[in-house]
CSV table of C-alpha atoms in Angstrom, one decimal:
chain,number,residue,atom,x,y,z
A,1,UNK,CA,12.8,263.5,110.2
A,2,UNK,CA,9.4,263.5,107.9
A,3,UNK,CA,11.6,265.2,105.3
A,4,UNK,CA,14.4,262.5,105.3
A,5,UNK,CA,11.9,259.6,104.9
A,6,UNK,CA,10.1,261.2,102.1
A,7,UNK,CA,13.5,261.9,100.3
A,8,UNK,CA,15.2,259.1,98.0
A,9,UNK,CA,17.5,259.2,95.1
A,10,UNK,CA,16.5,258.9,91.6
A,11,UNK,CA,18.3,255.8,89.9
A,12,UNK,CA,19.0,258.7,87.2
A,13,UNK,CA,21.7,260.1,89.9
A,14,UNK,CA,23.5,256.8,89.4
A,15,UNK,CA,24.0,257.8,85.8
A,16,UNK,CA,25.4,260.9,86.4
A,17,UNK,CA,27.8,260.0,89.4
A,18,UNK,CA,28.8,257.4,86.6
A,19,UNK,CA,29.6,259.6,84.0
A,20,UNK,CA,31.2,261.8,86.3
A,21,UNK,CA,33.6,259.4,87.5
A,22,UNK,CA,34.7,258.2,83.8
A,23,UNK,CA,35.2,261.5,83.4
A,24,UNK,CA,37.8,261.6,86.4
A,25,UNK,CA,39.4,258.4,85.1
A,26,UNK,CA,39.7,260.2,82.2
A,27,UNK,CA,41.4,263.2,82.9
A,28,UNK,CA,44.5,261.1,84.5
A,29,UNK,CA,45.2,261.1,80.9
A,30,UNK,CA,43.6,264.3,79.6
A,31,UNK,CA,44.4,266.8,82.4
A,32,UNK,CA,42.5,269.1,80.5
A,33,UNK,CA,39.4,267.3,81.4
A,34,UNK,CA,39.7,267.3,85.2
A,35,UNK,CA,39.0,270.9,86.4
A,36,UNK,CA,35.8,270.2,83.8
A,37,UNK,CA,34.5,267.0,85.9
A,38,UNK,CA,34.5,269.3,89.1
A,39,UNK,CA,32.8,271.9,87.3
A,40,UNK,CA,30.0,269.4,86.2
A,41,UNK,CA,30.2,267.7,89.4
A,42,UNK,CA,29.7,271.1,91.3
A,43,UNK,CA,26.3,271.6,88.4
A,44,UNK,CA,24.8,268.3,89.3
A,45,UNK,CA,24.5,269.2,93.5
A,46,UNK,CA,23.7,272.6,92.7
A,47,UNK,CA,20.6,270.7,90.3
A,48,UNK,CA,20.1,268.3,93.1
A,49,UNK,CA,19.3,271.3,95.3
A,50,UNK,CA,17.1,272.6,92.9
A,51,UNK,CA,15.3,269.8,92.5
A,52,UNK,CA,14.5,269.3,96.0
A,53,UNK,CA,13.1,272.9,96.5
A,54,UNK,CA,10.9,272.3,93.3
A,55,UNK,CA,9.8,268.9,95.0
A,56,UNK,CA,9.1,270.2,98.5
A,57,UNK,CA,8.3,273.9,98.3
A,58,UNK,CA,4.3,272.6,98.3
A,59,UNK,CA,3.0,270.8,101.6
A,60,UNK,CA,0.8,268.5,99.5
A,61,UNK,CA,1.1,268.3,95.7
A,62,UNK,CA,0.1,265.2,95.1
A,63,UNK,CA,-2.9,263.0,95.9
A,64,UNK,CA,-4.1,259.5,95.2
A,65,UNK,CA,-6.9,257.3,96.7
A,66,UNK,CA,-6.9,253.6,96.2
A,67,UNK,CA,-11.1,252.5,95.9
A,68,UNK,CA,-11.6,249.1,97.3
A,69,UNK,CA,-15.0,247.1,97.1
A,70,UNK,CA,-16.6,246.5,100.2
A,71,UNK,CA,-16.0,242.4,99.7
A,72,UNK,CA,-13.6,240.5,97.3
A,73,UNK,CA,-15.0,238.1,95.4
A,74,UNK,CA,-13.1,234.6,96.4
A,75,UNK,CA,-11.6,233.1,92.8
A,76,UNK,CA,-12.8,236.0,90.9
A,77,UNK,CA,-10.6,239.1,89.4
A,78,UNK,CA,-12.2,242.0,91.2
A,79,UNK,CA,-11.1,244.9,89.8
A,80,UNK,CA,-9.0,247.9,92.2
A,81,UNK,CA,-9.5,251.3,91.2
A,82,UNK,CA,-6.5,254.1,91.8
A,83,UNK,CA,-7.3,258.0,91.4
A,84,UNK,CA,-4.8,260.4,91.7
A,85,UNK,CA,-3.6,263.9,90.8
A,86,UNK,CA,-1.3,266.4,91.1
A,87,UNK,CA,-1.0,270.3,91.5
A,88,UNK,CA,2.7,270.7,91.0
A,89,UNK,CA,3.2,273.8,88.7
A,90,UNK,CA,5.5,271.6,86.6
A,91,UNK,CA,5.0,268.5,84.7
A,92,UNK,CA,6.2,265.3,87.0
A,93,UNK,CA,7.1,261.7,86.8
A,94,UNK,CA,5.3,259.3,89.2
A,95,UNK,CA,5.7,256.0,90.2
A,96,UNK,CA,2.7,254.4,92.4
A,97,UNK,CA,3.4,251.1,94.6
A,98,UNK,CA,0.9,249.4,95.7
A,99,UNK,CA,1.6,247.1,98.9
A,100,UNK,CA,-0.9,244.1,98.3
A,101,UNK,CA,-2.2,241.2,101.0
A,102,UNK,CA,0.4,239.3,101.6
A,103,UNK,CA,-1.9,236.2,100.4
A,104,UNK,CA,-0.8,237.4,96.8
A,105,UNK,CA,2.5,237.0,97.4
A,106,UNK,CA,3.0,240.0,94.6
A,107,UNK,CA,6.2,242.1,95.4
A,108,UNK,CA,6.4,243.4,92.1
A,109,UNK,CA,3.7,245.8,91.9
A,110,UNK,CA,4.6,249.1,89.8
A,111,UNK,CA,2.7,251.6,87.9
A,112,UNK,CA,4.4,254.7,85.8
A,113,UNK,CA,2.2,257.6,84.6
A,114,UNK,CA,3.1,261.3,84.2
A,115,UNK,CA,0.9,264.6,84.9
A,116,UNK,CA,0.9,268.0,84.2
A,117,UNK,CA,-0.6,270.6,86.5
A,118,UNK,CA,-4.7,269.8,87.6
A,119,UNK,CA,-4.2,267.1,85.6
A,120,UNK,CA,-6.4,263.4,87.1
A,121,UNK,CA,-6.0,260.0,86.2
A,122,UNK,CA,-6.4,256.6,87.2
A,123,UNK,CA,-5.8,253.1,86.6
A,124,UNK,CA,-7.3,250.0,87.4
A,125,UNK,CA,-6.1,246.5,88.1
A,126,UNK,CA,-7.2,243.1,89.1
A,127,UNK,CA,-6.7,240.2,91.9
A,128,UNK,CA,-7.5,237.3,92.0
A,129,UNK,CA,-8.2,235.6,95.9
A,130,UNK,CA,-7.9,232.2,96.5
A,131,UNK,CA,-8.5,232.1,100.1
A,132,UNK,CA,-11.5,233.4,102.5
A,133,UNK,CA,-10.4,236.3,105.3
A,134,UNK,CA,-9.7,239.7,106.0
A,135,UNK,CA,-6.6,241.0,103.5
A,136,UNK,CA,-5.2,243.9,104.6
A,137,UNK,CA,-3.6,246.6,101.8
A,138,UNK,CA,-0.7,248.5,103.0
A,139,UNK,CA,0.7,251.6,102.0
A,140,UNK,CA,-0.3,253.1,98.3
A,141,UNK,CA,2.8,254.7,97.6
A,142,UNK,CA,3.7,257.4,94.9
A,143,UNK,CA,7.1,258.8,93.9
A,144,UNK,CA,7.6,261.7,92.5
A,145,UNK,CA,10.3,263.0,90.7
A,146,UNK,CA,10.6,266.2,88.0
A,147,UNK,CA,12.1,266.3,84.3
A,148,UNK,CA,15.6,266.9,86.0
A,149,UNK,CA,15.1,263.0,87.6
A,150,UNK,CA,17.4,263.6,90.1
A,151,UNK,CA,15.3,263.5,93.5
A,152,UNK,CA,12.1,261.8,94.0
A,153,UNK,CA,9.7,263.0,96.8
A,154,UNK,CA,7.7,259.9,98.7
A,155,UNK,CA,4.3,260.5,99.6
A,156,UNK,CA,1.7,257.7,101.4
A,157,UNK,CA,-1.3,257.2,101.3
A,158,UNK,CA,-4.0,255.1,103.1
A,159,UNK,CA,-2.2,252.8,105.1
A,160,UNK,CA,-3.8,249.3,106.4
A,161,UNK,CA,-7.2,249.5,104.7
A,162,UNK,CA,-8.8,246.0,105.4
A,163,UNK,CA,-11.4,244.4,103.5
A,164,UNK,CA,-12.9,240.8,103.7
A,165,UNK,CA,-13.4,238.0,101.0
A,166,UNK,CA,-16.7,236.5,100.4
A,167,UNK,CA,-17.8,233.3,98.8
A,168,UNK,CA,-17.7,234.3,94.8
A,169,UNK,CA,-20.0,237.4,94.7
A,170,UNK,CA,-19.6,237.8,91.4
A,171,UNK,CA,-20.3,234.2,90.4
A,172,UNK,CA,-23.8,234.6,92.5
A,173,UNK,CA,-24.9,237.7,90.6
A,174,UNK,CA,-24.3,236.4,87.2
A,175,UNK,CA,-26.8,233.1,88.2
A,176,UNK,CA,-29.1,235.3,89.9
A,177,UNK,CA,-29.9,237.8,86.8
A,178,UNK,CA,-30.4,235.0,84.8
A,179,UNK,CA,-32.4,233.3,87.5
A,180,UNK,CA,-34.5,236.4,87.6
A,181,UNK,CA,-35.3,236.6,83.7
A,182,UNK,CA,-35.2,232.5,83.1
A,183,UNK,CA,-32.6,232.5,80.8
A,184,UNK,CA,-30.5,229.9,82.7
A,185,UNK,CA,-30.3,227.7,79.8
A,186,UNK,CA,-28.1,230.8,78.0
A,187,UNK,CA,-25.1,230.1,80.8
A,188,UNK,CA,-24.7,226.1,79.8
A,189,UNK,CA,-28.1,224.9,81.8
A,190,UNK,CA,-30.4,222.6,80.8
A,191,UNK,CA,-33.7,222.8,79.8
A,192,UNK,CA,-35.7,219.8,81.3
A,193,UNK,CA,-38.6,218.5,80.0
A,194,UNK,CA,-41.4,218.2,82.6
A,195,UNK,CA,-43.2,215.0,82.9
A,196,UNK,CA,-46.4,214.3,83.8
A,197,UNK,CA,-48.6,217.5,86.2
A,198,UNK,CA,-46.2,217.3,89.8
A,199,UNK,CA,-46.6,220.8,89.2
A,200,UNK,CA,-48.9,223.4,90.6
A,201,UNK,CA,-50.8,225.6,88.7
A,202,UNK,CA,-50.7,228.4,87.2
A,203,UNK,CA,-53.1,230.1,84.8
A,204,UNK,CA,-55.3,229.5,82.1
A,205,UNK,CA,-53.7,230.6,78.5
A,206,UNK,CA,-54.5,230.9,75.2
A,207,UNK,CA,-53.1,227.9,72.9
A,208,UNK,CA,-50.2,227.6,71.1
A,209,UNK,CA,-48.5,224.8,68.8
A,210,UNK,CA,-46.5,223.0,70.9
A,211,UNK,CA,-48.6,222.9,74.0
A,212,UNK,CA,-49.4,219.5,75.4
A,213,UNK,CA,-53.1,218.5,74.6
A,214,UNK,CA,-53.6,216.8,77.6
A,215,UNK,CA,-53.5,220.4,79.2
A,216,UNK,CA,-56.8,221.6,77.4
A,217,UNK,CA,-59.0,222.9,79.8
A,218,UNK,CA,-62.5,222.5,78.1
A,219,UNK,CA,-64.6,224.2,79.7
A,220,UNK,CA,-62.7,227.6,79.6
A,221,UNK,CA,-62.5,226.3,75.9
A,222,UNK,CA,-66.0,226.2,75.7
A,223,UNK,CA,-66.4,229.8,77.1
A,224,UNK,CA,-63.8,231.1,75.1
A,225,UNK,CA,-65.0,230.1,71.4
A,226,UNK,CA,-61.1,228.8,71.2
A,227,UNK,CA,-58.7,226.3,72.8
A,228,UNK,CA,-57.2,227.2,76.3
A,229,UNK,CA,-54.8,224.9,78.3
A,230,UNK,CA,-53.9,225.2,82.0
A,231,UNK,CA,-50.1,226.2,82.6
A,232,UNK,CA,-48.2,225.2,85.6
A,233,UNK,CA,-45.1,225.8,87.3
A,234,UNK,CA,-42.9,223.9,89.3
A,235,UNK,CA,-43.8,223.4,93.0
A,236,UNK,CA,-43.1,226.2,95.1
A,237,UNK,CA,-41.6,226.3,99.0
A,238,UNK,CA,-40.2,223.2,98.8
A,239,UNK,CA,-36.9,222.8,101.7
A,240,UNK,CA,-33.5,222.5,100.3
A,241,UNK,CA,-30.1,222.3,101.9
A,242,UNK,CA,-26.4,222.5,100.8
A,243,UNK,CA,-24.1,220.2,102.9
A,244,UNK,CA,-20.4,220.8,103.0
A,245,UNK,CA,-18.1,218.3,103.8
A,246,UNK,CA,-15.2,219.9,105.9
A,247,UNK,CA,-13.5,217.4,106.6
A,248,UNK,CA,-9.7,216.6,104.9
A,249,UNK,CA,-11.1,215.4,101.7
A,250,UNK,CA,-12.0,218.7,100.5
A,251,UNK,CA,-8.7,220.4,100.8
A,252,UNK,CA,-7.8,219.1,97.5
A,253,UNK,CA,-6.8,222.3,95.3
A,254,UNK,CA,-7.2,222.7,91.9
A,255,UNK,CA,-6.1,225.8,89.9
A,256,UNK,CA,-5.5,227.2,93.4
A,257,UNK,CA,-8.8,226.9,94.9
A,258,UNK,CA,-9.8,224.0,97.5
A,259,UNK,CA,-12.5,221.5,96.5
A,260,UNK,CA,-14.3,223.5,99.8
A,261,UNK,CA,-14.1,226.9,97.8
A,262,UNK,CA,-15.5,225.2,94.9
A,263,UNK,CA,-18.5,223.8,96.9
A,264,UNK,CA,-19.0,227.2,99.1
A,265,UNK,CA,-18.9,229.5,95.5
A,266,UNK,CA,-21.4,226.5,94.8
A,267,UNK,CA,-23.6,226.7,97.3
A,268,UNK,CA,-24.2,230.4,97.3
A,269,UNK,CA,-24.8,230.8,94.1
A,270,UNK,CA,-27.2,228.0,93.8
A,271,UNK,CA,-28.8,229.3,97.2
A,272,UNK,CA,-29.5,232.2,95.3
A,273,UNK,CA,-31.4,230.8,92.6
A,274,UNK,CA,-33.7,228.2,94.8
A,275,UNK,CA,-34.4,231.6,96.5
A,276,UNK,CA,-35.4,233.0,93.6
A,277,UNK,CA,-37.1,230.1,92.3
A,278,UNK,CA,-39.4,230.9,95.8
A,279,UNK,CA,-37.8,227.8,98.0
A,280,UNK,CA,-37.0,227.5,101.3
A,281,UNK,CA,-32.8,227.4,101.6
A,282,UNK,CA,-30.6,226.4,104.5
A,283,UNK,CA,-27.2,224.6,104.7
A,284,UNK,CA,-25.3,222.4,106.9
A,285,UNK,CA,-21.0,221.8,107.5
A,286,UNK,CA,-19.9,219.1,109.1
A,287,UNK,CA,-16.7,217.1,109.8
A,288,UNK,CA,-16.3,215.6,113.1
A,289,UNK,CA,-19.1,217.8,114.5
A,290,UNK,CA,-21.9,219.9,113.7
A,291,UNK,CA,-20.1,223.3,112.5
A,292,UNK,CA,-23.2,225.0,111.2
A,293,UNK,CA,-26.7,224.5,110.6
A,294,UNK,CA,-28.8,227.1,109.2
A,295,UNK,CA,-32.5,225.9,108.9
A,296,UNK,CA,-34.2,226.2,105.5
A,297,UNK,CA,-36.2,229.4,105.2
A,298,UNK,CA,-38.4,231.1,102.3
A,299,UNK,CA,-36.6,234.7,102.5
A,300,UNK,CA,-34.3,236.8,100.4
A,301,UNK,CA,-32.4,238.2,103.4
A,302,UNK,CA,-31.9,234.9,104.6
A,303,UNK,CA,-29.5,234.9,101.9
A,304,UNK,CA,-26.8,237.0,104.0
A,305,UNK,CA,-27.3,234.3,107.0
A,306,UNK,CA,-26.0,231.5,104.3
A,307,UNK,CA,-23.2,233.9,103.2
A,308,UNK,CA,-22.3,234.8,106.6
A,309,UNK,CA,-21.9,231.2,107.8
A,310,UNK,CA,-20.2,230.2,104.4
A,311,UNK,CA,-17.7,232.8,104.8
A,312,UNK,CA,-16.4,231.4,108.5
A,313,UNK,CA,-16.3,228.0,106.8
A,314,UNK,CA,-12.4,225.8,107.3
A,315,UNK,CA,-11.2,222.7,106.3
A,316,UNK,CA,-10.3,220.0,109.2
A,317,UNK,CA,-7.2,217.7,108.4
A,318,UNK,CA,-9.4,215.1,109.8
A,319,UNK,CA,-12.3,212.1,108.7
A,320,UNK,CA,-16.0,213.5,108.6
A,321,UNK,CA,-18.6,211.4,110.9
A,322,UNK,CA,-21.3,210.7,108.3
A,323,UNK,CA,-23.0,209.0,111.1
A,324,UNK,CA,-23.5,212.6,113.5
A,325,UNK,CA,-24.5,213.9,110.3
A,326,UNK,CA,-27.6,211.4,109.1
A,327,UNK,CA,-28.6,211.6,113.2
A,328,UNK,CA,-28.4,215.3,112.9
A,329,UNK,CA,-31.0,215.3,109.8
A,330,UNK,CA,-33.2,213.1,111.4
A,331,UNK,CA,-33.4,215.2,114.5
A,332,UNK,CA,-33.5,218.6,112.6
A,333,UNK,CA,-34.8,218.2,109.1
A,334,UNK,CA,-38.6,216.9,109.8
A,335,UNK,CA,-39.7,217.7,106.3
A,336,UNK,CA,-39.0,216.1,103.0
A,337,UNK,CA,-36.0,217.6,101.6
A,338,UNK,CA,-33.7,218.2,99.0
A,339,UNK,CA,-30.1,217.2,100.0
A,340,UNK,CA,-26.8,218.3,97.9
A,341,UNK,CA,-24.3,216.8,99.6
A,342,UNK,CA,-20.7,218.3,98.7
A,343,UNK,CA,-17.6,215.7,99.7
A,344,UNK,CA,-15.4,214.4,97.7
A,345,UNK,CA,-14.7,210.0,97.5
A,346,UNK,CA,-11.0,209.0,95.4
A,347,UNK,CA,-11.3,205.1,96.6
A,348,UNK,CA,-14.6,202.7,96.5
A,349,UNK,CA,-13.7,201.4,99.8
A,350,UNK,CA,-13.8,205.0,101.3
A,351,UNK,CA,-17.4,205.3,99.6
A,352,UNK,CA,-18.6,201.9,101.0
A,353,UNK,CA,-17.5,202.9,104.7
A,354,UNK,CA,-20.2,205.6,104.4
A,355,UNK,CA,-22.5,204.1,102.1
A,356,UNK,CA,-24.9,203.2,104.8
A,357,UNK,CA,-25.5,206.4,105.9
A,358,UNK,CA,-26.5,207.6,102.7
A,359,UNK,CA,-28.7,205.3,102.4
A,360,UNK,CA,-30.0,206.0,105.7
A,361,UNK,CA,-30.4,209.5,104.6
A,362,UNK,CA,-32.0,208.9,101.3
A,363,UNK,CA,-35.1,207.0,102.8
A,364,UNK,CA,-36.4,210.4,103.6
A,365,UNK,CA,-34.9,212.7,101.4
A,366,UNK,CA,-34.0,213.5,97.8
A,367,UNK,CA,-30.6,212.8,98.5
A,368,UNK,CA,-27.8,214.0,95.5
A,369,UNK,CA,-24.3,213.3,96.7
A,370,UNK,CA,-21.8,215.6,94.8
A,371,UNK,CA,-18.3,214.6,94.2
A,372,UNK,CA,-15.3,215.7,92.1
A,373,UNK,CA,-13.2,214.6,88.8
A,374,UNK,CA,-10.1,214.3,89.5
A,375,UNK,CA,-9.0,217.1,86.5
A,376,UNK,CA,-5.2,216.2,86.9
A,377,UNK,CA,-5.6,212.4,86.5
A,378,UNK,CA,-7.5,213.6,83.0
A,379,UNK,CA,-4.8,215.7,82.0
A,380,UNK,CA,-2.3,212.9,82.0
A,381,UNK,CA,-4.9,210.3,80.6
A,382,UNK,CA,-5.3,211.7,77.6
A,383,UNK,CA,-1.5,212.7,77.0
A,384,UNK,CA,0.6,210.1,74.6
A,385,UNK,CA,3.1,207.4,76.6
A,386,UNK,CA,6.4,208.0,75.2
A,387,UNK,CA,8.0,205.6,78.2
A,388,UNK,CA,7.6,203.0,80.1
A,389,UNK,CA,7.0,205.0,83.3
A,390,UNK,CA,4.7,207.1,81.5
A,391,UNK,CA,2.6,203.6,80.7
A,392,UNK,CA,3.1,203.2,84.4
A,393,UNK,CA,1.3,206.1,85.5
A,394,UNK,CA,-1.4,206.6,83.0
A,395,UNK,CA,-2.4,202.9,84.0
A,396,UNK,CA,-2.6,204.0,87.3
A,397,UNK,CA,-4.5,207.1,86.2
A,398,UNK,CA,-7.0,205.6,84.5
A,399,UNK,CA,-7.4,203.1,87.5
A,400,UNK,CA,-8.4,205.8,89.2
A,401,UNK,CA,-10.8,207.8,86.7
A,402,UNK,CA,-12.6,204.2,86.6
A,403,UNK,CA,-13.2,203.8,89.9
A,404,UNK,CA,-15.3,207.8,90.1
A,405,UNK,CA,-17.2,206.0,87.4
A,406,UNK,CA,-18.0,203.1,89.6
A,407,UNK,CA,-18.6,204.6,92.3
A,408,UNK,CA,-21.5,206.7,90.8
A,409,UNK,CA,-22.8,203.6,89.3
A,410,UNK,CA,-23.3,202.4,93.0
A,411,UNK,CA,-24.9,204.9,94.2
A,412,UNK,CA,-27.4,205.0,91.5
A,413,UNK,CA,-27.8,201.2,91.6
A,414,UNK,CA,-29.1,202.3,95.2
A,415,UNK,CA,-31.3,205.5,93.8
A,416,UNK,CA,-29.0,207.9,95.2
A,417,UNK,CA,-28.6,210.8,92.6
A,418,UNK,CA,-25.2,211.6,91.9
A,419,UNK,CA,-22.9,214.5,90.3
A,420,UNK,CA,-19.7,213.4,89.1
A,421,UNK,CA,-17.9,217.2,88.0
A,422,UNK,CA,-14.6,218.8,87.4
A,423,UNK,CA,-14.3,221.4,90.4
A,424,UNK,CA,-14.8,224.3,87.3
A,425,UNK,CA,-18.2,223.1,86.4
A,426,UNK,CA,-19.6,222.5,89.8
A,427,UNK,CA,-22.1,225.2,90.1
A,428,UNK,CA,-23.8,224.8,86.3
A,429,UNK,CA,-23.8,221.3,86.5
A,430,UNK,CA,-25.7,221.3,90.3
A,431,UNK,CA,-27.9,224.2,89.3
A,432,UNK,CA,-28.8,221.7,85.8
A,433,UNK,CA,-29.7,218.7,88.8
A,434,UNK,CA,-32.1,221.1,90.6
A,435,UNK,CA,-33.7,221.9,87.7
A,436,UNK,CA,-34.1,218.5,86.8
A,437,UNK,CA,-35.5,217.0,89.9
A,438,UNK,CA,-37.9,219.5,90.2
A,439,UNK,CA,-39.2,219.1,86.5
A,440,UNK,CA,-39.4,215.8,87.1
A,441,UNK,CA,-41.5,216.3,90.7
A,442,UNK,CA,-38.9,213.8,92.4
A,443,UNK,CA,-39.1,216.0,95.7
C-alpha cells in the first residue's frame, strides 16, 4: 500500500503514450509501421519497470529537512530554509512541494533542482504573514524521478510542523540595535534639540565647540586649568504605556495588515527602545472592556510579558468605551505617565463623542493620541480628474483628508499631543514623539 502511494507517473509518460499512439494511427496507412509501435510500446513498460527498480531498490535515498524559525515575524518576509540530499547511485530529478499555512493561500509552491550521488543543497524562500496565530506547514514533499523520466518516487517529510507569529520581530531588532548604539537618527528619527536642564546629570566633560555655555561648571574649571561643562541625559525611570484601541475602528487594512497590526508592530518595537532608554514600560487594550493591562516596569524581561499579551491581541466589531478606559487609568496608573494612545478617528463628530475623556485623561498625563492617514484617500487625491465622477470623488476625498487635519488641530488647541501618520510610518514617527517629549522634559 506504502509503495502505491509513493508511486506516480512522470508527465514524460504522457509523451511517450502520445507518440506511441500517432504511431498506431499511422500504421492504418503504413502497415509497416504497426508491428514497430508494439515493439516500442513493449520497450517503454519494459523502461517503466526499470525505472521503478532504480527508484525503489533503496529504502531511503533521499532526504530533506524544512528549518523553520521558532516565531514568524508578522508583516515581515522571514526567510524558510530547505536542506536536502540524496544517495541514489545515479543522478536524479527532484521536485520539492512545500504545503504552506493555509493563511497564504499559496497553491503554487514548486521548486526543481537536480543531484548527483552525496551531493547537498538547499534553497531558501520567503513569506510574508499578515495575521497573528499558530500556522501550521504540512507536508514537504519531494519527487523524484531518473534521466529515463518515466516514474517518480514520492517521499514526505515532516508533516504538521506548527510555529506561531509574533508581533514584527524583526522590525523590534532593527530599533533596538540602533537604540543600543544611539544611532536612531540614521533610520529617519529625529534629533531634538533639548531645551532648558529637565534633564539629570550626568558627568563633568572636557569642552568642546558647540557646547552650551550655560553648562560651564566653574569650579571643576578652576581646578582643571581649562573649561569643563556638566553633561546630562534625559530623565531616567520615567512610566510609559502603549494603549490599543480594539475596538472596530482598527480593523481597517492597508497593504494587508490591520491598523491593530500596525499599532502592535508599533508598540513592541517602541517598548523596546523606552526599555533601552532605562524606562518603565507597560500597555493597556481596550474596547468594551479591559482586555489587558500590563503595569509599567523597569526590566528587560518584561519585554516578553508585553510581547506575550500583544500576541493574544483581536479586533472587536464593536465601539470602544473611552469612558472604562480614563476610570481604569485613574484607578491603576497613580504616577505621572506617558500615554500613546493607538485608535484611529475618520469623522470629527466621532472624535468629539470621546473628546472629554481625553481631556479627562490628559490632566494627569502626557497624553499623545495616535491616529492614521487614510493612505487610499491620498492616492486618489493626488491622481488627475478626467470625469465628472472622478471630480465627484476626489471632492469627497479631500473632504475627508481635511477633516484628519482638523481634527488634530483640536486636539492640540486643547494641548493634547497628536500623531497624524500613514499606517507604514507609525513606528518612526512615534519613536520621533518620544524622543521629543522627553528632550523637551514635558513628562
Amino acid at each position: 500500500m506504502r509503495f502505491l502511494k509513493s508511486l506516480y507517473i512522470h508527465n514524460t509518460f504522457f509523451r511517450y503514450i502520445a507518440l506511441l499512439a500517432a504511431c498506431f494511427i499511422i500504421s492504418y496507412w503504413l502497415p509497416a509501421l504497426y508491428p514497430i509501435a508494439w515493439l516500442l510500446t513493449l520497450l517503454l513498460f519494459a523502461l517503466a519497470l526499470f525505472d521503478i527498480a532504480l527508484l525503489y531498490r533503496t529504502p531511503l535515498p533521499v532526504t530533506a529537512q524544512r528549518q523553520l524559525p521558532q516565531k514568524l515575524s508578522n508583516s515581515d518576509f522571514n526567510p524558510i530554509t530547505i536542506e536536502f540530499a540524496s544517495m541514489y547511485p545515479f543522478k536524479v530529478h527532484l521536485v520539492l512541494i512545500d504545503e504552506l499555512p493555509v493563511q497564504f493561500q499559496k497553491r503554487d509552491f514548486e521548486y526543481r533542482s537536480e543531484l548527483i550521488k552525496g551531493e547537498k543543497k538547499h534553497f531558501e524562500y520567503t513569506v510574508r504573514p499578515v495575521d497573528r496565530g499558530a500556522y501550521f506547514f504540512g507536508n514537504l514533499n519531494v519527487y523524484v524521478s531518473s534521466s529515463l523520466r518515466i516514474i517518480k518516487r514520492r517521499f514526505v517529510f515532516q508533516k504538521d510542523q506548527m510555529v506561531p507569529v509574533y508581533p514584527s520581530i524583526i522590525q523590534m531588532q532593527q530599533y533596538d540595535f540602533l537604540a543600543i548604539s544611539n544611532r536612531l537618527t540614521e533610520f529617519g528619527l529625529k534629533k531634538i534639540r533639548r531645551i532648558g536642564h529637565t534633564q539629570e546629570f550626568e558627568q563633568i566633560k572636557e569642552y568642546v565647540q558647540g557646547d552650551d555655555f550655560r553648562t560651564i561648571n566653574w569650579k571643576a574649571t578652576a581646578k582643571q586649568n581649562q573649561l569643563m561643562v556638566n553633561q546630562y541625559q534625559d530623565e531616567k525611570s520615567q512610566p510609559i504605556y502603549s494603549i490599543i484601541d480594539t475596538g472596530r475602528v482598527m480593523k481597517m487594512p492597508f497593504e494587508g495588515l490591520k491598523l491593530l497590526d500596525y499599532a502592535i508592530n508599533s508598540t513592541l518595537a517602541f517598548s523596546n527602545v523606552s526599555l533601552k532608554r532605562n524606562d518603565k514600560t507597560g500597555m493597556i487594550s481596550f474596547s468594551k472592556q479591559i482586555e489587558s493591562f500590563v503595569p509599567a516596569v523597569q526590566k528587560l524581561t518584561h519585554l516578553n510579558t508585553i510581547m506575550e499579551k500583544l500576541y493574544n491581541i483581536t479586533t472587536e466589531f464593536t465601539d470602544s468605551d473611552f469612558g472604562l478606559l480614563y476610570a481604569h487609568i485613574k484607578r491603576k496608573v497613580n504616577q505621572r505617565s506617558l500615554l500613546l494612545l493607538y485608535t484611529n478617528f475618520e469623522h470629527i463628530s466621532a472624535l468629539k463623542r470621546q473628546l472629554p475623556f481625553l481631556l479627562a485623561i490628559a490632566k494627569k498625563h502626557v497624553l499623545v493620541v495616535v491616529f492614521f492617514e487614510n493612505t487610499e484617500l491620498e492616492k486618489l487625491i493626488s491622481t488627475d480628474a478626467e470625469d465628472l465622477q472622478t471630480i465627484y470623488h476626489k471632492t469627497i476625498a479631500e473632504k475627508f483628508s481635511l477633516e484628519k487635519r482638523l481634527m488634530q488641530k483640536e486636539l492640540q488647541r486643547y494641548g493634547i499631543q497628536t500623531i497624524l501618520t500613514s499606517p507604514e510610518n507609525l513606528t518612526i514617527n512615534t519613536i520621533n514623539k518620544y524622543l521629543e517629549i522627553k528632550a523637551r522634559g514635558l513628562l
